[in-house]
PDB file of C-alpha atoms and ligand atoms in Angstrom:
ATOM      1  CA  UNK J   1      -8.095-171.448 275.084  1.00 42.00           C
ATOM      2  CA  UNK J   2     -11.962-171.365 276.116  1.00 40.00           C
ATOM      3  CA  UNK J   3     -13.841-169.065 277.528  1.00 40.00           C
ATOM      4  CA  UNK J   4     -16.551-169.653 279.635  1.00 36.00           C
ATOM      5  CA  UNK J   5     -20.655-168.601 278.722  1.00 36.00           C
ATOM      6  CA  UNK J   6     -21.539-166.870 282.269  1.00 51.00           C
ATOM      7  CA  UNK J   7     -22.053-162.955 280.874  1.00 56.00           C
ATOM      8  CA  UNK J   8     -18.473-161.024 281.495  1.00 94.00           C
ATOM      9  CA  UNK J   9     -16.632-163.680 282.983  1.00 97.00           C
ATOM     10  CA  UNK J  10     -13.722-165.439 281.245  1.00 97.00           C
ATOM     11  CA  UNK J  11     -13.120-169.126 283.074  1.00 97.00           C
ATOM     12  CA  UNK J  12      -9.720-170.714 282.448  1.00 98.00           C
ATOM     13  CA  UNK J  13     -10.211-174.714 282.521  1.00 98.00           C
ATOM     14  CA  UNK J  14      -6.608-175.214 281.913  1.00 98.00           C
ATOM     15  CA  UNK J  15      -5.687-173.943 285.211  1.00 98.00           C
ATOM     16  CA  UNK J  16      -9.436-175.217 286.799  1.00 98.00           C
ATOM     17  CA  UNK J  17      -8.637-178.928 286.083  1.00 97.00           C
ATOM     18  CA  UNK J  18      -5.153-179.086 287.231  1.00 95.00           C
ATOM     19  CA  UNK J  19      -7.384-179.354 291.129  1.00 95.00           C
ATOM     20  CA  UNK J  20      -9.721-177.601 292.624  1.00 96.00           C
ATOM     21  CA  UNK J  21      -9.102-174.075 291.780  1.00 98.00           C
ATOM     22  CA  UNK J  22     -11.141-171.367 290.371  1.00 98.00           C
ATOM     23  CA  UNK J  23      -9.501-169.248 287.446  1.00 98.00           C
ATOM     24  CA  UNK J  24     -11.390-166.208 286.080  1.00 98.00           C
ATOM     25  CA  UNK J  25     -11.210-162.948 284.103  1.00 98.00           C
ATOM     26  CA  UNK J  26     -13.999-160.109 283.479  1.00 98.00           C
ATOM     27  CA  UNK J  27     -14.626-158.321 280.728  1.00 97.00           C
ATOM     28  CA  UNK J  28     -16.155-154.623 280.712  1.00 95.00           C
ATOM     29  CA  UNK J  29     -19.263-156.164 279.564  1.00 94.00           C
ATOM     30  CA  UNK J  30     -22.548-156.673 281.615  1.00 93.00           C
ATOM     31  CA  UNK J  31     -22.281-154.137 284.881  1.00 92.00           C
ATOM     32  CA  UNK J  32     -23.928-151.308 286.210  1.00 91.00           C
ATOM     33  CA  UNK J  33     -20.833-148.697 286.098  1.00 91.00           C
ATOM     34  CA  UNK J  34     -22.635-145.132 285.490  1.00 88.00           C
ATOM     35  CA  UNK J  35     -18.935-143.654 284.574  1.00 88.00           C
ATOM     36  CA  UNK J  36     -18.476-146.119 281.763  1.00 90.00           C
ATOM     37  CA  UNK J  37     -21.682-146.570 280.112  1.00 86.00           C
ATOM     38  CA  UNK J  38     -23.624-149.473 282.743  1.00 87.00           C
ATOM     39  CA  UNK J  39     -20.213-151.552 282.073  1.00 93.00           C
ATOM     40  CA  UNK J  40     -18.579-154.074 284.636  1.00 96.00           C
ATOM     41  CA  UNK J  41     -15.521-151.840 286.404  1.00 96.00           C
ATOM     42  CA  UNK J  42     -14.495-153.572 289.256  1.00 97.00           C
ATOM     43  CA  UNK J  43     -11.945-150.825 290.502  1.00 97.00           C
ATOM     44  CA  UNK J  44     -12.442-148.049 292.919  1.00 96.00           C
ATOM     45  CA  UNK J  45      -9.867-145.879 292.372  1.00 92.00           C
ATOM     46  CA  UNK J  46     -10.724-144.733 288.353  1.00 94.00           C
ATOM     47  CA  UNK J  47     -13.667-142.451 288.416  1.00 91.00           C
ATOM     48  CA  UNK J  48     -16.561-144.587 288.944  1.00 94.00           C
ATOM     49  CA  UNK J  49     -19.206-144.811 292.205  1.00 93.00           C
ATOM     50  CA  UNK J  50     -18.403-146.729 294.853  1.00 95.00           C
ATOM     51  CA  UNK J  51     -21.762-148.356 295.371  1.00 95.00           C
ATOM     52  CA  UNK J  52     -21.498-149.254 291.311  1.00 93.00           C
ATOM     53  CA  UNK J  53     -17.942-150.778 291.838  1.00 95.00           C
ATOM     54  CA  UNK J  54     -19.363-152.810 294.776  1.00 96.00           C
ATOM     55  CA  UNK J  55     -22.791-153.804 292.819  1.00 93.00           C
ATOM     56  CA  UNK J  56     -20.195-155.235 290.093  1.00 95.00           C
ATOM     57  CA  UNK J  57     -18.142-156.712 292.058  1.00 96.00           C
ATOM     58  CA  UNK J  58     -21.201-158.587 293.631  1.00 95.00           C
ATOM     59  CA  UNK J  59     -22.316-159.504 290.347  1.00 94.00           C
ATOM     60  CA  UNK J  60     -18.914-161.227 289.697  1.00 96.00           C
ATOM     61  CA  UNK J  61     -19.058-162.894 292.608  1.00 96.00           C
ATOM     62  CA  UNK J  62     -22.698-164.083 292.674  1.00 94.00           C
ATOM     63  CA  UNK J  63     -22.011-165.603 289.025  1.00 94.00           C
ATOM     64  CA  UNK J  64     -18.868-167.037 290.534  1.00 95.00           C
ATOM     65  CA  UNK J  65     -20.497-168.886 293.263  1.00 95.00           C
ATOM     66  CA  UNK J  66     -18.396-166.930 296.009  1.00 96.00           C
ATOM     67  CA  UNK J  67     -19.044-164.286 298.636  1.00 97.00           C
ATOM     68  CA  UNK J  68     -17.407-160.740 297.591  1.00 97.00           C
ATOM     69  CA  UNK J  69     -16.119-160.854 301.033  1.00 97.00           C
ATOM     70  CA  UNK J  70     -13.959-164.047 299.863  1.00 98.00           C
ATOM     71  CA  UNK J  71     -11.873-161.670 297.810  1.00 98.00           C
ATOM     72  CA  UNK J  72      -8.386-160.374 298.737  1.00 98.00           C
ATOM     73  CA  UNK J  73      -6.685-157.499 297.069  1.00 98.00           C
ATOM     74  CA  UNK J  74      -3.270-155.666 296.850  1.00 98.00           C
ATOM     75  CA  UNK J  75      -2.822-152.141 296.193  1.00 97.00           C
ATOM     76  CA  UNK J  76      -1.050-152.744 293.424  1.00 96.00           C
ATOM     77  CA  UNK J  77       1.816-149.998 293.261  1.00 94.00           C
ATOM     78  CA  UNK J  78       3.876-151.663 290.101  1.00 93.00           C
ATOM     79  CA  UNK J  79       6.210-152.813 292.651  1.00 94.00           C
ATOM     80  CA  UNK J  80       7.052-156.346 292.951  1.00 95.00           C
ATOM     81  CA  UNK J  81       5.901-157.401 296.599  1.00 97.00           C
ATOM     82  CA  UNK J  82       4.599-160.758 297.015  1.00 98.00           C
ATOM     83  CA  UNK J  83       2.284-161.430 300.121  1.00 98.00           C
ATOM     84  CA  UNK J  84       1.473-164.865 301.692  1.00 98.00           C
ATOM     85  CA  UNK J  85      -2.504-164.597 302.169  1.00 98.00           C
ATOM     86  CA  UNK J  86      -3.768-166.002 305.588  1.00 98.00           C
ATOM     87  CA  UNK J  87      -6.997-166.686 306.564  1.00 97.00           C
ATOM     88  CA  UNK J  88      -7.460-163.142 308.616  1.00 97.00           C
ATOM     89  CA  UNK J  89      -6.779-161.800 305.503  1.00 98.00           C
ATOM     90  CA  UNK J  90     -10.261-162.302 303.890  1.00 98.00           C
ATOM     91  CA  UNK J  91     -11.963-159.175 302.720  1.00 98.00           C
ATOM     92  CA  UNK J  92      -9.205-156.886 302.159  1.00 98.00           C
ATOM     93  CA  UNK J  93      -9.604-154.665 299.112  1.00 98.00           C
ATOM     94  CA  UNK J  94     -12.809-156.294 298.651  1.00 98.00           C
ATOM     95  CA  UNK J  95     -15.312-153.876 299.696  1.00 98.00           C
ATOM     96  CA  UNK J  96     -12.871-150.551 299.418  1.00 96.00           C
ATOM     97  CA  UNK J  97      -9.673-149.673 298.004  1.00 95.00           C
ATOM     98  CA  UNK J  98      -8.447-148.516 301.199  1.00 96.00           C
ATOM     99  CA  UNK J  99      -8.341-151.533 302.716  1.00 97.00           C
ATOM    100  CA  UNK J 100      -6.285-153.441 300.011  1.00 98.00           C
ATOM    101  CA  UNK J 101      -2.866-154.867 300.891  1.00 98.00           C
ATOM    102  CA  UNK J 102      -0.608-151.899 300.725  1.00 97.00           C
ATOM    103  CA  UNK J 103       2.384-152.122 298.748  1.00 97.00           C
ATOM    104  CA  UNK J 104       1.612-155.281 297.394  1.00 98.00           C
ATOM    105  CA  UNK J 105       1.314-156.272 294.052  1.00 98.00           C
ATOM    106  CA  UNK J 106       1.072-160.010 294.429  1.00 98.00           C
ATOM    107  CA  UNK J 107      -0.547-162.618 296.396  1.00 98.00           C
ATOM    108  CA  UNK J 108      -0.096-166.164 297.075  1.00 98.00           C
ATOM    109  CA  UNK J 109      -2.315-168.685 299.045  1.00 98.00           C
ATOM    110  CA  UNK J 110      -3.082-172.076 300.049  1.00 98.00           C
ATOM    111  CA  UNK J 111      -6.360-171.125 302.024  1.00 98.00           C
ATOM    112  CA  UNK J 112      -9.355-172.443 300.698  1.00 97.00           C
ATOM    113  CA  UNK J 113     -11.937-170.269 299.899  1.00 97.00           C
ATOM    114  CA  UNK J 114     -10.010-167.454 299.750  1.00 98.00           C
ATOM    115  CA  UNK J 115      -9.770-166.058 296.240  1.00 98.00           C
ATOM    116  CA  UNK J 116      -7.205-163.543 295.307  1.00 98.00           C
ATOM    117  CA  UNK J 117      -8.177-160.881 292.604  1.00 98.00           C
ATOM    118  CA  UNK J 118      -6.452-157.870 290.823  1.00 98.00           C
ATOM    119  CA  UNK J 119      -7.768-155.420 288.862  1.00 98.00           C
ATOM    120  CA  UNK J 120      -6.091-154.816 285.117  1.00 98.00           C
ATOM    121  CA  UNK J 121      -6.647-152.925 281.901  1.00 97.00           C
ATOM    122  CA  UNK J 122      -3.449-153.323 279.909  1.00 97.00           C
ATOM    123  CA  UNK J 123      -1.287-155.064 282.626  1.00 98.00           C
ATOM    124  CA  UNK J 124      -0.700-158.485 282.399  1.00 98.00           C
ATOM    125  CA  UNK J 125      -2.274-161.017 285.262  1.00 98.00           C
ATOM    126  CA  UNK J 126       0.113-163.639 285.959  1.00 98.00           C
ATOM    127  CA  UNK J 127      -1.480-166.990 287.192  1.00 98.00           C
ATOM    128  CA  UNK J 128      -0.053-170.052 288.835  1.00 98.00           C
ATOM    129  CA  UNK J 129      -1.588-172.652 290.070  1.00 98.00           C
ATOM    130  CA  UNK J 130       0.346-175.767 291.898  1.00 98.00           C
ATOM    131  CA  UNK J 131      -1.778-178.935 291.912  1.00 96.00           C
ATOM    132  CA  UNK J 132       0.301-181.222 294.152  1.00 97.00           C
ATOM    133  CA  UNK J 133       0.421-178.872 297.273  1.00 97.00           C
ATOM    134  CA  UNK J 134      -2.969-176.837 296.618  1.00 97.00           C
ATOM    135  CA  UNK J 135      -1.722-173.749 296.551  1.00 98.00           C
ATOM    136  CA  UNK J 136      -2.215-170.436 294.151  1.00 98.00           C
ATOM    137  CA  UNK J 137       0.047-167.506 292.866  1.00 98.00           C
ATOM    138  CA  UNK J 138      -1.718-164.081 291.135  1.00 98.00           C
ATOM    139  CA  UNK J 139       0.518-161.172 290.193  1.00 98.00           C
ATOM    140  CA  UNK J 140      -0.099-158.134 288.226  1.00 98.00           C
ATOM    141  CA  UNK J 141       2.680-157.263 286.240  1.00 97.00           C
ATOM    142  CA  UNK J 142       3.043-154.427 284.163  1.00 96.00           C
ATOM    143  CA  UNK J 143       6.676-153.362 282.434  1.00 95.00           C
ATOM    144  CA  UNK J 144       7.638-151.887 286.074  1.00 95.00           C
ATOM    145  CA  UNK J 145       6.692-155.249 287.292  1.00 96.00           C
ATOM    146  CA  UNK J 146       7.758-157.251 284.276  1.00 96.00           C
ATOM    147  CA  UNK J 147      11.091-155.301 285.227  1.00 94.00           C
ATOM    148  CA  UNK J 148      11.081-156.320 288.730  1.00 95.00           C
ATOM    149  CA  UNK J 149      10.701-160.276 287.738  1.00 96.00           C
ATOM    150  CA  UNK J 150       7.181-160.149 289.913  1.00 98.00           C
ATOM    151  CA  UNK J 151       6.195-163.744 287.655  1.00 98.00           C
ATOM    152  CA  UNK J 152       9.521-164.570 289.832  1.00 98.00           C
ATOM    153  CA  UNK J 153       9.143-163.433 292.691  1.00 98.00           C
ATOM    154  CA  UNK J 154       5.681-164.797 293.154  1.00 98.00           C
ATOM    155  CA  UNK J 155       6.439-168.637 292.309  1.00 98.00           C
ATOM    156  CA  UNK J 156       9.441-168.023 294.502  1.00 98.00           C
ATOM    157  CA  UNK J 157       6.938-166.840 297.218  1.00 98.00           C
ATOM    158  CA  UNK J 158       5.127-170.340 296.503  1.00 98.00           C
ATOM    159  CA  UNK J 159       8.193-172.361 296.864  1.00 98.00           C
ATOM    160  CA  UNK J 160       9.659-170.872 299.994  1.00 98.00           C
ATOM    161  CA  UNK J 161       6.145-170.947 301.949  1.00 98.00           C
ATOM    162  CA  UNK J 162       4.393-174.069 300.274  1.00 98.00           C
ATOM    163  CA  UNK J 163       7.202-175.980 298.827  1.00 98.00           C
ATOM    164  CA  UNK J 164       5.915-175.835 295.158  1.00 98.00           C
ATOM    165  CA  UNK J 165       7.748-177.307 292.568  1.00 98.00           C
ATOM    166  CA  UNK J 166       7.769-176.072 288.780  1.00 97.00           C
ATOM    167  CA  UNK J 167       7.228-179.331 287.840  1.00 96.00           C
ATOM    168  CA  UNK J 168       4.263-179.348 289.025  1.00 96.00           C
ATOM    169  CA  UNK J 169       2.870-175.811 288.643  1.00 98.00           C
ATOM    170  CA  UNK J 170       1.014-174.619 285.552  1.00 98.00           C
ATOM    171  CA  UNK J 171       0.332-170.841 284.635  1.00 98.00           C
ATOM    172  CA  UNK J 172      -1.579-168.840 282.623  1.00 98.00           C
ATOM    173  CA  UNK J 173       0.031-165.780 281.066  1.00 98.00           C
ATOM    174  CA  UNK J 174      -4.170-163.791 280.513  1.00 98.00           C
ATOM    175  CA  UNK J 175      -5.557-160.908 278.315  1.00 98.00           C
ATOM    176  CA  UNK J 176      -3.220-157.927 278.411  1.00 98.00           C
ATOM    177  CA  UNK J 177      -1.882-155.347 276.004  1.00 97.00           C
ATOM    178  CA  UNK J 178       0.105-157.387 272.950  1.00 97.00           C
ATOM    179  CA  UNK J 179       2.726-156.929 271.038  1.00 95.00           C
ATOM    180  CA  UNK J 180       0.551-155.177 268.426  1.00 96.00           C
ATOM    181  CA  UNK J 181      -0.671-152.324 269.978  1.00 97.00           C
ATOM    182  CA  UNK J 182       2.203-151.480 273.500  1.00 96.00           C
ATOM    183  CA  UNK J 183       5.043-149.261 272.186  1.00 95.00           C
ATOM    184  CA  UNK J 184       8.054-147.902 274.561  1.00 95.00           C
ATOM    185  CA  UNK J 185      10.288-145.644 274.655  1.00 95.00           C
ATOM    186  CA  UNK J 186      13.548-144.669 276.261  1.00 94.00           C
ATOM    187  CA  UNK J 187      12.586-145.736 280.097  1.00 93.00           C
ATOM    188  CA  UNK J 188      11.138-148.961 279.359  1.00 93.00           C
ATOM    189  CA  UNK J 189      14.405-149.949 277.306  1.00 92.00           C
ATOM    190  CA  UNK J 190      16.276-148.721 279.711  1.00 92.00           C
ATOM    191  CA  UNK J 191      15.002-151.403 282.710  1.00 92.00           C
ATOM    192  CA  UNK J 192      14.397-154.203 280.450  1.00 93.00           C
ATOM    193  CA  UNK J 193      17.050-153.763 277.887  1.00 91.00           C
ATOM    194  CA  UNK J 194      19.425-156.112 280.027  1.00 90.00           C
ATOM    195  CA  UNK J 195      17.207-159.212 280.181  1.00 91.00           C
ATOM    196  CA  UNK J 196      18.271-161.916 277.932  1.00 90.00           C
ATOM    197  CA  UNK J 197      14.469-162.284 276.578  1.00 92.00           C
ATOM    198  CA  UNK J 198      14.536-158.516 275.026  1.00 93.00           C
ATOM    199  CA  UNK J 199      15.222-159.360 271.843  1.00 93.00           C
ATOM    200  CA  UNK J 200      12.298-162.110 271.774  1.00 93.00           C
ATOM    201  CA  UNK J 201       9.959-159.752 272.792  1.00 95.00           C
ATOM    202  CA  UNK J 202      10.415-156.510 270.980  1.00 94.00           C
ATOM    203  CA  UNK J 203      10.470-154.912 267.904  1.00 93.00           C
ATOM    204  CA  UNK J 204      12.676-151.763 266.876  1.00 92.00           C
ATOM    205  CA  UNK J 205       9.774-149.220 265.597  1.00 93.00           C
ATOM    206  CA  UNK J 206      11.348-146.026 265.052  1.00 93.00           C
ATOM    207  CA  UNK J 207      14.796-145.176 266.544  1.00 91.00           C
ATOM    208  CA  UNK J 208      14.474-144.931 270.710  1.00 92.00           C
ATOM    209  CA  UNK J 209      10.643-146.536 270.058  1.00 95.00           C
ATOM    210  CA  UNK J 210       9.988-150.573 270.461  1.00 95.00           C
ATOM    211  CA  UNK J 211       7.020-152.192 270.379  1.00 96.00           C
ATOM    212  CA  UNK J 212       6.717-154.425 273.487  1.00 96.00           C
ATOM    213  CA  UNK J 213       5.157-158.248 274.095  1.00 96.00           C
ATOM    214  CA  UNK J 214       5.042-157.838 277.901  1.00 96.00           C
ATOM    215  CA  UNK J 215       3.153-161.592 277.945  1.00 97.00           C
ATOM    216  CA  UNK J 216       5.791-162.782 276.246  1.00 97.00           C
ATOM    217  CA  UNK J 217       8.421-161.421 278.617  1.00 97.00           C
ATOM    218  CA  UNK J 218       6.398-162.943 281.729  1.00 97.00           C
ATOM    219  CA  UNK J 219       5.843-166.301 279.977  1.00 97.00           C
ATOM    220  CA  UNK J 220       9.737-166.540 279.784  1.00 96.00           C
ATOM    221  CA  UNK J 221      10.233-165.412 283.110  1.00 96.00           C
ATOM    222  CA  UNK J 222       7.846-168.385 284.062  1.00 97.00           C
ATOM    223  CA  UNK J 223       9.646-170.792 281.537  1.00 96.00           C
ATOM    224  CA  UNK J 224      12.565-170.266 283.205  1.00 95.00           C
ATOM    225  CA  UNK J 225      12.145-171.166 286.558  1.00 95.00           C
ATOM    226  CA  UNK J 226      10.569-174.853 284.840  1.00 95.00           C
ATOM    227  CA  UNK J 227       7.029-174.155 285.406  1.00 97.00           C
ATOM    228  CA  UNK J 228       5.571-177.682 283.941  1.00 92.00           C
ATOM    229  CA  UNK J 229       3.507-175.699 281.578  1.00 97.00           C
ATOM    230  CA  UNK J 230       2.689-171.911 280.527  1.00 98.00           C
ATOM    231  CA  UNK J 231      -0.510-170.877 278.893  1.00 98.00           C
ATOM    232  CA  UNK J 232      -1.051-167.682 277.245  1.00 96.00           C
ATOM    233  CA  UNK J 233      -4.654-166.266 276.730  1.00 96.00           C
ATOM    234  CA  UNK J 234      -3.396-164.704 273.469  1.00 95.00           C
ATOM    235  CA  UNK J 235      -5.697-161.740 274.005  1.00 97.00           C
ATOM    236  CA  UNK J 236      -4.463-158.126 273.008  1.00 98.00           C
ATOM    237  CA  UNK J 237      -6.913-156.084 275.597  1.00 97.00           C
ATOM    238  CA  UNK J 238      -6.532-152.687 273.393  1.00 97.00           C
ATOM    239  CA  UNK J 239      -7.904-154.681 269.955  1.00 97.00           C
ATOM    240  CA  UNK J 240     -10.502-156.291 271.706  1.00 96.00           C
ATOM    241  CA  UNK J 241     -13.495-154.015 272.496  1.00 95.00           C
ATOM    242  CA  UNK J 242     -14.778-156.391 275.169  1.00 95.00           C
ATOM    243  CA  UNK J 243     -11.369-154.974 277.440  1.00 97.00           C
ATOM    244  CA  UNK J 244     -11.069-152.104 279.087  1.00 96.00           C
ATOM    245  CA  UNK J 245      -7.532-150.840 277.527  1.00 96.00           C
ATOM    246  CA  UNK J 246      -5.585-147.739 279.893  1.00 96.00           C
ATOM    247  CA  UNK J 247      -3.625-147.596 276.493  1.00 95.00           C
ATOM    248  CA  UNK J 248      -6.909-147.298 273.734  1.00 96.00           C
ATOM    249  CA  UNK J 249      -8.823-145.306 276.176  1.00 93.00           C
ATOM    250  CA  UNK J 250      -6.191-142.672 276.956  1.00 93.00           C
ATOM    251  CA  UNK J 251      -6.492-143.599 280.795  1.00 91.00           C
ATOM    252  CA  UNK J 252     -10.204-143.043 280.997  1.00 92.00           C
ATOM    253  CA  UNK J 253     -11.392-146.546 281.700  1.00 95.00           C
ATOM    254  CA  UNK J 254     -12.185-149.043 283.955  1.00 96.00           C
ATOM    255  CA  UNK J 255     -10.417-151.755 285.142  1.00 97.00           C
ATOM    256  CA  UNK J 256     -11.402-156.139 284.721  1.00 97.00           C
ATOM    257  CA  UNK J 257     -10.457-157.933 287.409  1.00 98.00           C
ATOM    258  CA  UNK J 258      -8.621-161.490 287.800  1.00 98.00           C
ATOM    259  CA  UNK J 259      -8.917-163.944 290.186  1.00 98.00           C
ATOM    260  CA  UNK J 260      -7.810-167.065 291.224  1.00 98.00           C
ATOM    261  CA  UNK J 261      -8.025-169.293 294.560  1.00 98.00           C
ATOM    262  CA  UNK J 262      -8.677-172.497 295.748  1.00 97.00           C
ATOM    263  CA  UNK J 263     -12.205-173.642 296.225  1.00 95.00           C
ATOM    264  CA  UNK J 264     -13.625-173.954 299.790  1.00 90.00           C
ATOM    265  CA  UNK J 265     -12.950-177.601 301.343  1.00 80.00           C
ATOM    266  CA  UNK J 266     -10.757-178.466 298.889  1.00 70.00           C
ATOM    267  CA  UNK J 267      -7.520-177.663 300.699  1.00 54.00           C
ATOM    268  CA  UNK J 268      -5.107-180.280 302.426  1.00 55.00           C
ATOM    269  CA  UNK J 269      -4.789-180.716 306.102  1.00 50.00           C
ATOM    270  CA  UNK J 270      -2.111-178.855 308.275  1.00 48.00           C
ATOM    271  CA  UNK J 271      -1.182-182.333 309.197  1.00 45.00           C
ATOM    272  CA  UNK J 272      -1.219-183.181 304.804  1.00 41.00           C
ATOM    273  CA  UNK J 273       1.605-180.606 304.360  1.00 43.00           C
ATOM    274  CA  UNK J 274       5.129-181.197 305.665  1.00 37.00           C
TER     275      UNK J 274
HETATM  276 ZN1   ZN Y   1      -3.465-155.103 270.092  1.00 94.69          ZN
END
């Protein structure tokens, strides 16, 4: 897996060259955040100013090529709603949290230049990109999400609206709390304990304590509805100090955002999609 030079931001070519998509993911480093020490936080809702949230996320976007206005966010509740993106959609979340898709915790479109985003620090972004009908998937999925199948539920969002076929959809599993450093108890057993993948994914610790590969549990999820190929960034974002980590930093942090669209008069005609 590369990563791309541009200070803070993370490209993913596997996903880029599959058509004409844009794949990214921050890092904490290089932004103006005066809550966590002049990094890049790109959330509103964890302690930082507003008009340092909004300078960040116009550095992102500036070094991305795209207006901050192109971005569309959920709430992101750790519920698994999917929402199909239209055009009037543009700008929601982008320049306040109030304004984000309520309730929604994933996003799908086939607009171009519209670019979906999510903000994560531990929570694993879920990317899928569909080359044949131009369309793009994002979902944030932490073990309530995980739980809920939201990997699912979003490709199943892309197939029912844009006809996507798994055969022709690649995804990228990116940075999120590994294997190494997530450990559960009790509750989290207690949702995911039934899916046939929970033995892959954990490791007994103590008794009633497992440590948890929530990548791992997406990437199956994806595997199994014969997603052509599934990357995994392979990034643990509590070793790595270049992640914000809710986990490391006891819930004092900031958040790196993903994102993920399709680039702006790249998309098909109405008339090119049955
Ligand atoms: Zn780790």
């Amino acid at each position: 897996m590369t990563m791309e030079a541009t200070p803070g931001i993370m490209r993913w070519p596997v996903l880029e060259k599959i058509g004409p998509f844009l794949a990214a993911f921050t890092t904490r480093q290089g932004g103006t955040s005066p809550a966590f020490g002049g990094d890049l936080n790109l959330a509103f809702h964890v302690g930082d100013s507003t008009g340092a949230v909004i300078a960040n996320r116009q550095l992102v976007a500036g070094a991305l090529g795209i207006a901050l206005e192109a971005l569309v966010l959920g709430e992101q509740s750790h519920g698994n709603e999917c929402r199909v993106v239209e055009a009037e959609f543009r700008g929601a979340g982008a320049l306040s949290g109030e304004t984000a898709l309520a309730g929604v915790d994933a996003l799908v479109t086939a607009v171009p230049g519209l670019v979906l985003a999510g903000c994560f620090a531990d929570c694993v972004p879920v990317y899928i990109v569909d080359g044949e009908q131009g369309a793009v998937g994002l979902a944030h999925a932490g073990w309530r999400g995980t739980a809920g199948r939201i990997a699912q539920v979003t490709f199943e969002t892309m197939r029912g609206r844009f006809g996507s076929r798994g055969s022709r959809c690649v995804a990228l599993v990116g940075p999120a709390i590994g294997r190494c450093c997530y450990r559960v108890g009790p509750d989290v057993a207690a949702v995911l304990q039934h899916h046939d993948y929970w033995p892959e994914v954990t490791m007994a610790v103590t008794a009633g304590r497992w440590s948890l590969d929530l990548a791992a549990a997406n990437r199956r999820q994806l595997e199994e509805l014969g997603i052509a190929a599934v990357h995994h960034a392979g990034l643990c974002t509590s070793c790595h100090p270049q992640f914000f980590s809710h986990r490391r930093d006891q819930g004092r942090t900031g958040r790196m955002m993903a994102l993920l669209g399709v680039r702006a008069g790249a998309g098909k005609t109405p008339e090119g999609r049955e």
